[in-house]
Coordinates of C-alpha atoms and ligand atoms in Angstrom, one line a residue:
M738 CA -21.1 -35.0 -18.4
A739 CA -17.9 -35.8 -19.8
L740 CA -14.4 -36.5 -18.1
V741 CA -11.7 -34.4 -19.3
E742 CA -8.0 -34.9 -18.7
V743 CA -6.3 -31.6 -17.8
K744 CA -2.5 -31.8 -18.8
V745 CA 0.4 -29.4 -18.6
P746 CA 0.3 -27.2 -21.8
D747 CA 3.5 -26.1 -23.8
I748 CA 5.7 -24.5 -21.2
G749 CA 8.5 -23.9 -23.5
D750 CA 11.9 -25.1 -22.5
F751 CA 11.0 -25.5 -18.8
K752 CA 11.4 -29.2 -17.9
D753 CA 10.7 -31.0 -14.5
V754 CA 9.2 -28.0 -13.0
A755 CA 8.1 -28.7 -9.4
V756 CA 4.6 -28.2 -8.1
I757 CA 4.5 -25.8 -5.5
E758 CA 1.1 -24.8 -4.9
L759 CA -2.2 -26.6 -5.7
L760 CA -4.8 -23.8 -6.0
V761 CA -8.0 -26.2 -6.4
K762 CA -9.2 -29.4 -4.9
P763 CA -11.7 -32.0 -5.6
G764 CA -15.2 -30.7 -5.9
D765 CA -14.1 -27.2 -6.9
T766 CA -15.9 -25.6 -9.7
V767 CA -13.3 -23.9 -12.1
K768 CA -13.5 -21.9 -15.2
A769 CA -11.5 -22.5 -18.2
E770 CA -8.2 -20.7 -17.8
Q771 CA -8.6 -20.4 -14.2
S772 CA -5.2 -21.4 -12.4
L773 CA -5.1 -25.0 -11.1
I774 CA -1.6 -25.3 -9.8
T775 CA 1.6 -23.1 -9.5
V776 CA 4.9 -24.8 -10.6
E777 CA 8.3 -23.3 -10.4
S778 CA 11.7 -23.8 -11.8
D779 CA 14.7 -22.1 -10.4
K780 CA 14.2 -19.2 -12.8
A781 CA 10.5 -18.7 -12.9
S782 CA 7.2 -19.6 -11.3
M783 CA 4.0 -20.0 -13.4
E784 CA 0.5 -21.0 -13.0
I785 CA -0.9 -23.7 -15.0
P786 CA -4.5 -23.0 -16.3
S787 CA -7.3 -25.1 -16.9
S788 CA -8.1 -25.9 -20.3
H789 CA -11.8 -26.2 -19.7
A790 CA -14.5 -25.5 -17.4
G791 CA -15.9 -28.1 -15.0
V792 CA -15.9 -29.6 -11.6
V793 CA -12.5 -31.0 -10.4
K794 CA -12.9 -34.9 -10.0
E795 CA -9.4 -35.8 -9.0
L796 CA -6.1 -34.4 -8.6
K797 CA -3.3 -36.2 -10.3
V798 CA -0.5 -34.3 -8.8
A799 CA 0.7 -33.6 -5.4
L800 CA 3.0 -31.0 -4.0
G801 CA 6.6 -31.4 -4.9
D802 CA 5.9 -33.6 -7.9
K803 CA 7.9 -32.8 -11.2
V804 CA 5.8 -32.1 -14.2
N805 CA 6.5 -31.5 -17.9
E806 CA 4.6 -30.5 -20.8
G807 CA 1.7 -32.9 -21.1
S808 CA 1.8 -34.1 -17.5
L809 CA -1.6 -35.1 -16.2
L810 CA -2.7 -32.5 -13.7
L811 CA -6.3 -33.7 -12.9
L812 CA -9.6 -35.0 -14.3
L813 CA -12.4 -32.4 -15.0
E814 CA -16.1 -33.1 -15.0
T815 CA -17.5 -31.0 -17.8
A816 CA -20.8 -30.2 -18.8
G817 CA -20.6 -32.0 -22.0
S818 CA -18.4 -33.5 -24.5
A819 CA -18.6 -30.2 -26.6
A820 CA -17.8 -28.2 -23.8
A821 CA -14.0 -28.5 -24.4
P822 CA -12.5 -25.2 -25.5
A823 CA -9.2 -26.7 -26.5
P824 CA -7.3 -30.0 -25.8
A825 CA -4.9 -29.7 -22.9
T826 CA -1.9 -29.8 -24.9
A827 CA -2.9 -27.0 -27.2
P828 CA -0.7 -24.1 -27.0
A829 CA -0.4 -22.7 -23.4
P830 CA -2.9 -19.9 -22.5
A831 CA -1.4 -16.4 -21.8
V832 CA -1.3 -16.9 -18.1
A833 CA 1.1 -19.9 -18.3
A834 CA 3.0 -18.7 -21.3
P835 CA 6.6 -19.3 -20.8
V836 CA 7.4 -15.8 -21.1
A837 CA 10.6 -16.3 -19.6
A838 CA 12.4 -17.8 -22.7
P839 CA 15.2 -19.3 -20.8
A840 CA 18.9 -18.6 -21.4
A841 CA 18.3 -18.8 -25.2
A842 CA 17.1 -15.0 -25.3
A843 CA 19.3 -13.0 -27.5
P844 CA 22.0 -10.8 -25.8
V845 CA 20.7 -7.2 -25.7
A846 CA 23.4 -5.5 -23.6
A847 CA 26.8 -5.7 -25.5
P848 CA 29.1 -7.5 -23.2
A849 CA 32.0 -5.4 -22.0
A850 CA 34.8 -6.2 -19.7
S851 CA 34.7 -2.8 -18.0
G852 CA 33.4 0.6 -18.4
P853 CA 29.6 1.6 -18.5
V854 CA 27.4 -1.3 -19.4
E855 CA 23.9 -0.7 -20.8
V856 CA 21.3 -3.1 -19.3
R857 CA 18.5 -3.4 -21.8
V858 CA 15.0 -5.4 -21.6
P859 CA 15.8 -8.8 -23.3
D860 CA 13.5 -10.8 -25.4
I861 CA 10.2 -11.0 -23.4
G862 CA 8.3 -12.7 -26.3
D863 CA 5.2 -11.2 -27.1
F864 CA 4.9 -8.8 -24.2
K865 CA 4.6 -5.2 -25.2
D866 CA 4.4 -2.0 -23.0
V867 CA 5.1 -3.8 -19.7
A868 CA 4.8 -1.5 -16.8
V869 CA 7.7 -1.3 -14.3
I870 CA 6.3 -2.2 -10.9
E871 CA 9.2 -2.5 -8.8
L872 CA 12.7 -1.2 -8.8
L873 CA 14.8 -4.0 -7.0
V874 CA 18.1 -2.2 -7.0
K875 CA 19.2 1.6 -6.5
V876 CA 22.1 3.5 -7.5
G877 CA 25.2 2.5 -6.0
D878 CA 24.3 -1.1 -5.5
T879 CA 26.5 -3.9 -6.6
V880 CA 24.7 -6.5 -8.6
K881 CA 25.5 -9.9 -10.0
A882 CA 25.0 -10.9 -13.5
E883 CA 21.4 -12.3 -13.8
Q884 CA 20.4 -10.6 -10.5
S885 CA 16.8 -9.1 -11.0
L886 CA 16.9 -5.5 -11.4
I887 CA 13.3 -4.5 -11.9
T888 CA 9.9 -6.2 -12.1
V889 CA 7.7 -5.7 -15.0
E890 CA 4.1 -6.6 -15.4
S891 CA 1.5 -6.8 -18.0
D892 CA -2.2 -7.7 -17.4
K893 CA -1.3 -11.4 -17.4
A894 CA 2.1 -11.9 -15.9
S895 CA 4.8 -10.4 -14.1
M896 CA 8.6 -10.9 -14.6
E897 CA 11.9 -9.9 -13.4
I898 CA 14.3 -8.3 -15.6
P899 CA 17.9 -9.4 -14.8
S900 CA 21.2 -7.8 -15.3
S901 CA 23.2 -8.9 -18.3
A902 CA 26.5 -8.2 -16.3
A903 CA 27.9 -7.7 -12.7
G904 CA 28.8 -4.3 -11.8
V905 CA 27.7 -1.2 -9.6
V906 CA 24.7 0.5 -10.5
K907 CA 25.3 3.8 -12.1
E908 CA 22.3 5.0 -13.3
I909 CA 18.6 3.7 -13.3
K910 CA 16.9 4.6 -16.4
V911 CA 13.2 3.7 -15.5
A912 CA 10.8 4.8 -12.9
L913 CA 8.0 3.0 -11.3
G914 CA 4.9 3.3 -14.0
D915 CA 7.2 3.5 -17.2
K916 CA 6.3 1.0 -20.1
L917 CA 8.9 -1.0 -21.4
N918 CA 9.4 -3.2 -24.4
Q919 CA 12.2 -5.4 -25.7
G920 CA 15.5 -3.2 -25.9
S921 CA 14.3 -0.6 -23.5
L922 CA 17.1 0.8 -21.5
V923 CA 16.9 -0.2 -17.9
A924 CA 20.2 0.7 -16.2
I925 CA 23.6 1.6 -16.8
L926 CA 26.3 -0.2 -14.8
E927 CA 29.8 0.3 -14.2
G928 CA 31.0 -2.9 -15.7
V929 CA 33.1 -5.1 -13.8
A930 CA 32.4 -8.3 -15.7
S931 CA 29.5 -9.3 -18.2
S932 CA 27.6 -12.0 -19.9
A933 CA 25.0 -12.6 -22.5
A934 CA 21.6 -11.2 -21.4
P935 CA 19.9 -13.7 -19.3
A936 CA 16.4 -14.4 -19.6
P937 CA 13.6 -12.5 -17.6
V938 CA 12.1 -14.3 -14.9
A939 CA 8.4 -14.8 -15.2
A940 CA 6.4 -14.6 -12.0
A941 CA 3.1 -15.7 -11.3
P942 CA 0.3 -13.8 -12.9
A943 CA -1.3 -11.3 -10.7
A944 CA -3.6 -13.7 -9.0
A945 CA -5.6 -11.2 -6.7
P946 CA -8.1 -9.1 -8.4
A947 CA -6.5 -5.7 -9.4
V948 CA -6.7 -3.2 -6.4
A949 CA -6.2 0.2 -7.6
A950 CA -4.4 1.3 -4.4
A951 CA -1.0 0.1 -4.6
A952 CA 0.0 0.4 -1.0
P953 CA -2.0 -0.4 2.0
A954 CA -4.9 2.1 2.3
T955 CA -8.0 2.2 4.9
A956 CA -11.4 2.6 4.1
V957 CA -12.7 3.4 7.5
A958 CA -14.3 6.7 8.3
T959 CA -12.7 7.5 11.4
A960 CA -8.8 7.0 10.8
P961 CA -6.6 6.7 7.8
V962 CA -5.0 3.9 9.7
A963 CA -3.7 1.4 7.2
S964 CA -2.9 3.6 4.3
A965 CA -0.2 5.4 6.2
V966 CA 1.2 2.1 7.6
P967 CA 4.8 1.8 6.2
A968 CA 5.2 -0.8 3.6
H969 CA 7.6 -2.7 5.7
E970 CA 5.2 -3.0 8.7
P971 CA 4.2 -6.4 9.4
T972 CA 0.7 -6.9 7.9
V973 CA -1.3 -10.1 7.3
A974 CA -3.1 -10.7 4.3
P975 CA -6.4 -12.5 4.4
S976 CA -5.8 -16.2 4.0
G977 CA -7.0 -18.0 1.0
K978 CA -5.7 -15.5 -1.5
L979 CA -3.1 -16.5 -4.0
P980 CA 0.0 -14.7 -3.0
H981 CA 1.2 -12.4 -5.7
A982 CA 5.0 -12.4 -5.8
S983 CA 8.0 -12.8 -7.7
P984 CA 9.8 -16.1 -8.1
S985 CA 12.7 -14.8 -5.9
I986 CA 10.4 -13.9 -3.0
R987 CA 8.5 -17.0 -3.3
K988 CA 11.9 -18.9 -3.2
I989 CA 13.0 -17.0 -0.2
A990 CA 9.4 -17.5 1.5
R991 CA 9.9 -21.4 1.0
E992 CA 13.2 -21.5 2.3
L993 CA 12.1 -19.8 5.5
G994 CA 8.8 -21.5 5.5
V995 CA 6.9 -18.3 5.4
P996 CA 3.2 -18.7 4.7
L997 CA 3.2 -16.2 1.7
A998 CA -0.6 -16.3 1.5
E999 CA -0.6 -14.8 4.9
I1000 CA 1.2 -11.5 4.0
L1001 CA -0.2 -8.5 2.7
G1002 CA 1.5 -7.2 -0.4
S1003 CA 2.0 -3.5 -0.5
G1004 CA 3.1 -3.5 -4.1
P1005 CA 0.8 -2.8 -7.1
K1006 CA -2.0 -5.0 -7.2
G1007 CA -1.1 -6.5 -3.8
R1008 CA 2.2 -7.6 -4.9
I1009 CA 4.3 -8.9 -2.1
T1010 CA 7.6 -7.1 -2.1
Q1011 CA 10.8 -8.0 -0.2
A1012 CA 10.1 -5.5 2.5
D1013 CA 6.8 -7.0 3.0
L1014 CA 8.3 -10.3 3.5
Q1015 CA 11.1 -9.1 5.7
G1016 CA 8.5 -7.1 7.8
F1017 CA 6.3 -10.1 8.2
V1018 CA 9.2 -12.2 9.4
K1019 CA 10.5 -9.3 11.8
G1020 CA 6.9 -9.1 12.9
V1021 CA 6.7 -12.8 13.7
M1022 CA 10.0 -12.8 15.6
A1023 CA 9.1 -9.9 17.4
G1024 CA 5.8 -11.5 18.3
Q1025 CA 3.8 -8.7 16.8
V1026 CA 2.2 -11.0 14.4
K1027 CA 1.1 -14.4 14.5
T1028 CA 0.7 -16.8 11.6
A1029 CA -2.3 -18.8 11.0
A1030 CA -0.7 -21.7 12.5
Q1031 CA 0.3 -19.9 15.5
K1032 CA -3.2 -18.4 16.1
A1033 CA -4.9 -22.1 15.7
A1034 CA -2.4 -23.1 18.2
A1035 CA -3.4 -20.3 20.7
P1036 CA -5.3 -21.1 23.6
A1037 CA -8.8 -20.6 23.5
A1038 CA -8.7 -17.3 25.8
E1039 CA -6.4 -15.9 23.0
Q1040 CA -9.0 -16.4 20.4
G1041 CA -10.9 -12.9 21.0
G1042 CA -8.7 -10.9 18.9
G1043 CA -5.6 -12.1 20.7
I1044 CA -6.5 -10.5 23.9
P1045 CA -6.5 -12.7 26.7
G1046 CA -10.1 -13.0 28.2
L1047 CA -12.0 -11.4 25.5
L1048 CA -15.0 -13.1 24.3
P1049 CA -15.1 -14.4 20.9
W1050 CA -17.0 -12.4 18.4
P1051 CA -20.8 -13.4 18.6
K1052 CA -21.8 -15.7 16.0
V1053 CA -25.5 -14.8 15.1
D1054 CA -27.7 -16.5 12.5
F1055 CA -29.2 -13.3 11.2
A1056 CA -31.1 -14.9 8.6
K1057 CA -33.4 -16.3 11.4
F1058 CA -34.7 -12.6 12.0
G1059 CA -35.2 -11.5 8.5
E1060 CA -34.0 -11.2 5.1
I1061 CA -30.2 -10.6 4.7
E1062 CA -27.6 -10.2 2.0
T1063 CA -23.9 -11.0 2.7
V1064 CA -21.2 -9.1 0.9
A1065 CA -17.4 -9.9 1.4
L1066 CA -15.5 -7.1 2.9
S1067 CA -13.1 -5.5 0.4
R1068 CA -9.3 -6.1 0.7
I1069 CA -8.8 -2.5 1.8
K1070 CA -11.4 -2.7 4.5
K1071 CA -9.8 -6.0 5.8
I1072 CA -6.4 -4.4 6.0
S1073 CA -7.7 -1.3 7.5
G1074 CA -9.8 -3.2 9.9
A1075 CA -6.8 -5.1 11.4
N1076 CA -4.7 -1.7 11.7
L1077 CA -7.7 0.1 13.2
A1078 CA -8.3 -2.8 15.7
R1079 CA -4.7 -2.9 16.7
N1080 CA -4.3 0.9 17.1
W1081 CA -7.7 1.2 19.0
V1082 CA -6.8 -1.6 21.4
M1083 CA -3.0 -0.8 21.9
I1084 CA -3.1 3.0 22.0
P1085 CA -4.6 4.8 25.0
A1086 CA -5.8 7.5 23.1
V1087 CA -7.6 10.8 24.2
T1088 CA -9.3 13.6 21.8
Y1089 CA -8.9 17.0 22.7
H1090 CA -11.1 19.7 21.1
E1091 CA -10.3 23.5 20.1
D1092 CA -12.0 26.0 18.0
A1093 CA -9.7 28.2 16.0
D1094 CA -10.7 31.6 14.8
I1095 CA -9.9 31.6 11.1
T1096 CA -11.8 34.4 10.0
D1097 CA -8.9 36.6 8.8
L1098 CA -7.2 33.4 7.6
E1099 CA -10.3 32.6 5.3
D1100 CA -10.5 36.3 4.0
F1101 CA -6.7 36.2 3.3
R1102 CA -7.2 32.9 1.5
V1103 CA -10.1 33.9 -0.6
L1104 CA -8.2 37.1 -1.6
V1105 CA -5.2 35.2 -2.8
N1106 CA -7.4 32.9 -4.7
K1107 CA -8.9 35.8 -6.3
E1108 CA -5.5 37.3 -7.4
N1109 CA -4.3 33.7 -8.4
E1110 CA -7.5 33.4 -10.5
K1111 CA -6.3 36.2 -12.6
S1112 CA -2.8 34.9 -12.8
G1113 CA -3.5 31.1 -13.3
G1114 CA -1.8 30.3 -10.1
A1115 CA -2.3 27.3 -7.9
K1116 CA -5.5 27.3 -5.7
L1117 CA -4.7 27.6 -1.9
T1118 CA -6.9 25.4 0.4
M1119 CA -7.5 25.5 4.0
L1120 CA -5.6 22.0 4.2
A1121 CA -2.2 23.6 3.0
F1122 CA -2.5 26.2 5.9
L1123 CA -3.3 23.5 8.3
V1124 CA -0.3 21.6 6.9
K1125 CA 1.9 24.4 7.5
A1126 CA 0.6 25.4 11.0
C1127 CA 0.9 21.8 12.1
V1128 CA 4.5 21.7 11.0
K1129 CA 5.1 24.7 13.1
A1130 CA 3.4 23.3 16.0
L1131 CA 5.4 20.0 15.6
Q1132 CA 8.5 22.1 15.8
K1133 CA 7.5 23.6 18.9
F1134 CA 6.2 20.4 20.6
P1135 CA 8.6 17.8 19.2
E1136 CA 6.9 14.9 21.3
F1137 CA 4.1 15.1 18.5
N1138 CA 6.8 14.5 15.9
S1139 CA 7.9 11.2 17.5
S1140 CA 7.2 7.5 17.7
L1141 CA 7.3 4.9 20.5
D1142 CA 9.9 2.2 19.9
G1143 CA 9.7 -0.2 22.7
D1144 CA 11.0 1.9 25.6
N1145 CA 12.4 4.5 23.6
L1146 CA 11.1 7.7 22.0
V1147 CA 12.1 8.4 18.5
Y1148 CA 12.4 12.0 17.6
K1149 CA 12.0 12.8 14.0
K1150 CA 13.8 15.9 12.6
Y1151 CA 11.8 15.8 9.4
F1152 CA 8.4 17.1 9.0
H1153 CA 6.3 14.6 6.5
I1154 CA 2.6 15.4 7.0
A1155 CA 0.0 12.9 5.8
F1156 CA -3.6 13.8 4.8
A1157 CA -6.6 11.4 4.2
A1158 CA -8.1 11.6 0.8
D1159 CA -11.5 10.2 0.3
T1160 CA -11.4 8.3 -3.0
P1161 CA -13.4 5.7 -4.6
N1162 CA -11.3 2.9 -3.7
G1163 CA -11.3 4.0 0.1
L1164 CA -9.5 6.3 2.1
M1165 CA -6.0 6.8 1.1
V1166 CA -3.3 8.8 3.0
P1167 CA -0.4 10.3 0.9
V1168 CA 2.3 12.2 2.6
I1169 CA 3.7 15.5 1.8
K1170 CA 7.5 15.3 2.4
D1171 CA 9.4 17.8 3.9
A1172 CA 6.5 20.1 4.6
D1173 CA 8.7 22.4 6.7
K1174 CA 10.8 23.4 3.5
K1175 CA 7.6 24.2 1.3
S1176 CA 5.7 27.4 1.1
V1177 CA 1.8 27.1 1.5
I1178 CA 1.3 27.5 -2.3
E1179 CA 3.6 24.6 -2.8
I1180 CA 1.9 22.6 -0.4
A1181 CA -1.4 23.2 -1.8
A1182 CA -0.2 22.4 -5.3
E1183 CA 1.2 19.1 -4.1
S1184 CA -1.6 18.0 -1.9
S1185 CA -3.9 18.6 -5.1
V1186 CA -1.7 16.4 -7.1
L1187 CA -1.5 13.8 -4.4
A1188 CA -5.2 13.9 -3.9
K1189 CA -5.8 13.4 -7.7
K1190 CA -3.2 10.6 -7.8
A1191 CA -5.0 9.0 -4.8
R1192 CA -8.6 9.4 -6.5
D1193 CA -7.0 7.8 -9.8
G1194 CA -5.7 5.0 -7.9
K1195 CA -2.1 6.0 -8.9
L1196 CA -0.4 6.5 -5.6
G1197 CA 2.7 4.2 -5.1
P1198 CA 4.0 3.1 -1.9
A1199 CA 6.7 5.9 -1.5
D1200 CA 3.6 8.4 -1.7
M1201 CA 2.2 6.9 1.5
Q1202 CA 5.2 6.2 3.6
G1203 CA 7.4 8.2 6.3
A1204 CA 4.6 10.2 7.6
C1205 CA 5.1 11.9 11.2
F1206 CA 1.7 13.3 11.7
T1207 CA -1.6 13.1 10.0
I1208 CA -4.5 15.6 9.3
S1209 CA -7.9 14.2 8.6
S1210 CA -10.1 16.8 7.2
L1211 CA -13.7 16.5 6.8
G1212 CA -14.3 20.3 6.5
G1213 CA -15.3 20.0 3.0
I1214 CA -18.2 17.8 4.2
G1215 CA -19.2 19.0 7.5
G1216 CA -19.4 17.7 11.2
T1217 CA -18.6 19.7 14.3
G1218 CA -16.1 17.2 15.8
F1219 CA -14.8 13.6 15.8
A1220 CA -12.4 11.3 17.3
P1221 CA -9.8 10.0 14.7
I1222 CA -7.8 6.9 15.5
V1223 CA -4.2 7.6 15.8
N1224 CA -2.2 6.2 12.9
A1225 CA 0.5 4.1 14.4
P1226 CA 3.6 4.5 14.7
E1227 CA 2.6 8.2 14.8
V1228 CA 1.6 9.7 18.2
A1229 CA -1.2 12.1 17.1
I1230 CA -3.8 12.8 14.4
L1231 CA -5.6 16.0 13.9
G1232 CA -9.3 15.9 12.9
V1233 CA -10.8 18.9 11.3
N1234 CA -14.4 19.9 10.5
K1235 CA -16.4 22.4 8.8
S1236 CA -15.7 26.1 9.8
V1237 CA -18.9 27.8 10.7
M1238 CA -19.7 31.4 11.7
K1239 CA -20.3 31.7 15.5
P1240 CA -21.0 34.4 17.7
V1241 CA -17.8 35.0 19.7
W1242 CA -17.5 37.2 22.8
D1243 CA -15.0 39.9 22.6
G1244 CA -15.1 41.2 26.0
K1245 CA -17.9 43.8 25.0
A1246 CA -20.0 42.2 22.5
F1247 CA -20.6 39.2 20.2
Q1248 CA -18.8 39.3 17.0
P1249 CA -19.4 36.9 14.0
R1250 CA -16.3 34.8 13.6
L1251 CA -15.5 32.0 11.4
V1252 CA -14.7 29.2 13.7
L1253 CA -12.7 25.9 12.7
P1254 CA -13.3 22.9 14.9
L1255 CA -10.0 21.1 15.6
S1256 CA -10.1 17.4 17.1
L1257 CA -6.7 16.3 18.2
T1258 CA -6.3 12.7 19.2
A1259 CA -3.1 11.7 21.1
D1260 CA -1.5 8.7 22.4
H1261 CA -1.4 9.3 26.0
R1262 CA 1.7 7.0 26.6
V1263 CA 3.6 9.9 25.0
I1264 CA 1.3 13.1 25.3
D1265 CA -0.3 13.9 28.2
G1266 CA -3.6 16.3 28.4
A1267 CA -1.6 19.4 29.3
L1268 CA 0.6 19.1 26.4
A1269 CA -2.1 18.1 23.9
T1270 CA -4.1 21.1 24.8
R1271 CA -1.1 23.4 24.7
F1272 CA -0.4 22.2 21.1
N1273 CA -4.2 22.7 20.2
V1274 CA -4.2 26.2 21.7
Y1275 CA -0.8 27.1 19.8
L1276 CA -2.3 25.7 16.6
A1277 CA -5.5 27.7 16.8
Q1278 CA -3.2 30.7 17.6
L1279 CA -1.3 30.1 14.4
L1280 CA -4.5 29.7 12.3
A1281 CA -5.9 33.1 14.1
D1282 CA -3.1 35.1 13.0
F1283 CA -0.7 33.2 10.4
R1284 CA 1.7 35.9 10.7
R1285 CA 2.9 33.9 13.9
I1286 CA 4.2 31.3 11.4
A1287 CA 6.9 33.6 10.5
L1288 CA 8.2 34.3 14.1
Ligands
LIG1351 N1 -14.5 24.4 6.5 C1 -15.3 24.7 5.7 N2 -15.2 24.6 4.4 C2 -13.9 23.8 3.9 C3 -13.2 23.2 4.8 C4 -13.4 23.7 6.1 N3 -12.7 23.1 7.2 N4 -12.1 22.5 4.1 C5 -12.4 22.7 2.9 N5 -13.8 23.5 2.7 C6 -14.1 23.8 1.4 C7 -13.3 24.0 0.4 O1 -12.9 25.5 0.5 C8 -13.9 23.7 -0.9 O2 -14.8 24.9 -1.3 P1 -14.7 25.5 -2.5 O3 -14.9 24.5 -3.5 O4 -15.7 26.6 -2.5 O5 -13.2 26.2 -2.6 C9 -14.8 22.6 -0.4 O6 -15.0 22.6 1.1 C10 -14.2 21.2 -0.8 O7 -13.0 21.1 -0.3 P2 -12.3 19.8 -0.2 O8 -12.3 19.1 1.1 O9 -12.5 18.7 -1.3 O10 -10.7 20.2 -0.6 P3 -9.6 20.4 0.4 O11 -8.4 20.9 -0.4 O12 -9.9 21.2 1.4 O13 -9.2 18.9 0.9 C11 -8.9 16.5 0.9 C12 -8.6 18.0 0.2 C13 -8.2 15.6 -0.1 C14 -8.5 16.6 2.1 C15 -10.4 16.3 0.6 O14 -10.8 16.3 -0.7 C16 -10.9 14.9 1.2 O15 -10.7 13.8 0.6 N6 -11.4 15.1 2.5 C17 -12.0 13.7 3.1 C18 -11.0 13.3 3.9 C19 -11.6 12.1 4.8 O16 -12.5 11.2 4.4 N7 -11.2 12.1 6.1 C20 -11.8 11.3 7.1 C21 -10.8 10.1 7.5 S1 -11.2 9.6 8.9 O17 -10.2 9.9 10.0

């Protein structure tokens, strides 16, 4: 056993940076390069990693302390004297590398007093091909010099790229996912005033394990709830996770006293965006979300899921009864669980069943697909027909295209239809925007692209926002009916199972017909049983004779 002093490594020009987070405590076992504390200057925050593996014996810093290169952070008990991989003052490991080379960074955008100004990525050190993960401004925004324009991220760190000039954003030259390097063109400003290119602002490295789903997603079989939750909706992250957020977000959170660790990030890898922060604050203000501190202070009666009078969850020592294995719930499951529970408890939902005769529609689908096989056209899916038919039904019954907002009902005049997609990362719910303006073929092609993106973990938050109504199709798998949970703030969801040939009485004889089981769950506060059944009957009529869509 040897006692090792872990010190702040080379952090470039950063001086007197404040300790804003202690990520370990005495007794914790840490790996080499594991983050120990987070420090922050006015420009950047960064995590200081451990130079050794071992057990934390004593912390030598407290929150608020100012540290510099060489400051003693903690004493670590290591396995042996030879265990030290590098002295603490050796060059900083990559995660703490001062990628934000402060104002010394070479000016990249040519200063200009007026006229268009090109803003390019300044010197970002050794970082290459960093992906754009957030666009922080949009065309038409007025930005100040040094205001962050985009966030980029490598596998080690994220940083904000600031504007080299003040002005109005005329054009944004990058998109989410683009890979950038020093000198890459970011935006064109209508120049008002300019300065030398400021330094990029390094944010804390991605602390949470990479989650392929960029936005909230659900992994629960009966409802694609969380995945369709708009990114701004207040969602609470499991506590104990390191918040993954840019310095500016951290700063705002600190100023407002917002517990960042309790916010669920909807950005890539769970990054907390400004919208997430605002959504959380709004949620707390509206009493829809409780912080951990508020929950702890709540009376015992409220402990059962926040519902007065509900018993707490039973605590059972299962090991007393046989062998067990405990596996932590995935992040996606935790998120979706919270959303499902809320929707289940808060929505008086009823499921209505209907059979649709899709014999002719399926014949037509097969025929068109045969034709398209020769011409190489897109494959028509039953889902695409369902989307189109649902749009028509939503137009006829606008209550289904609404959302409750307190005592008001908000009717949407647009028709964005979400569909559940089963992926290796859990259930994702991409949204086909303006489905009313698209043909069935276009919807089929778009849903196939979105489903692929979902399976590849490439859906962005925008792909999953704004839904009016959701279709959950288990038709490719089987089943005869189910009761999907309404995906708040939507008011209804359509479940679909596998179509089967059934004998259907035509008044004279039984005929073999292909029957598609529909299960519509609706929020009874908005939609009563008669309306729901009318919707279902109409939907079944449309599917039975698709010519009705043209009426
Ligand atoms: N009845 C009978 N067969 C059906 C069918 C139905 N209702 N729906 C699809 N099929 C068939 C398809 O025609 C396809 O057959 P072929 O390969 O011979 O053409 C096969 O089943 C597989 O289809 P699919 O379901 O993979 O494709 P899709 O375009 O119809 O659906 C998608 C796309 C994304 C909805 C689907 O892949 C998926 O992920 N479904 C699961 C969704 C889910 O988990 N929902 C539960 C959420 S909890 O509420």
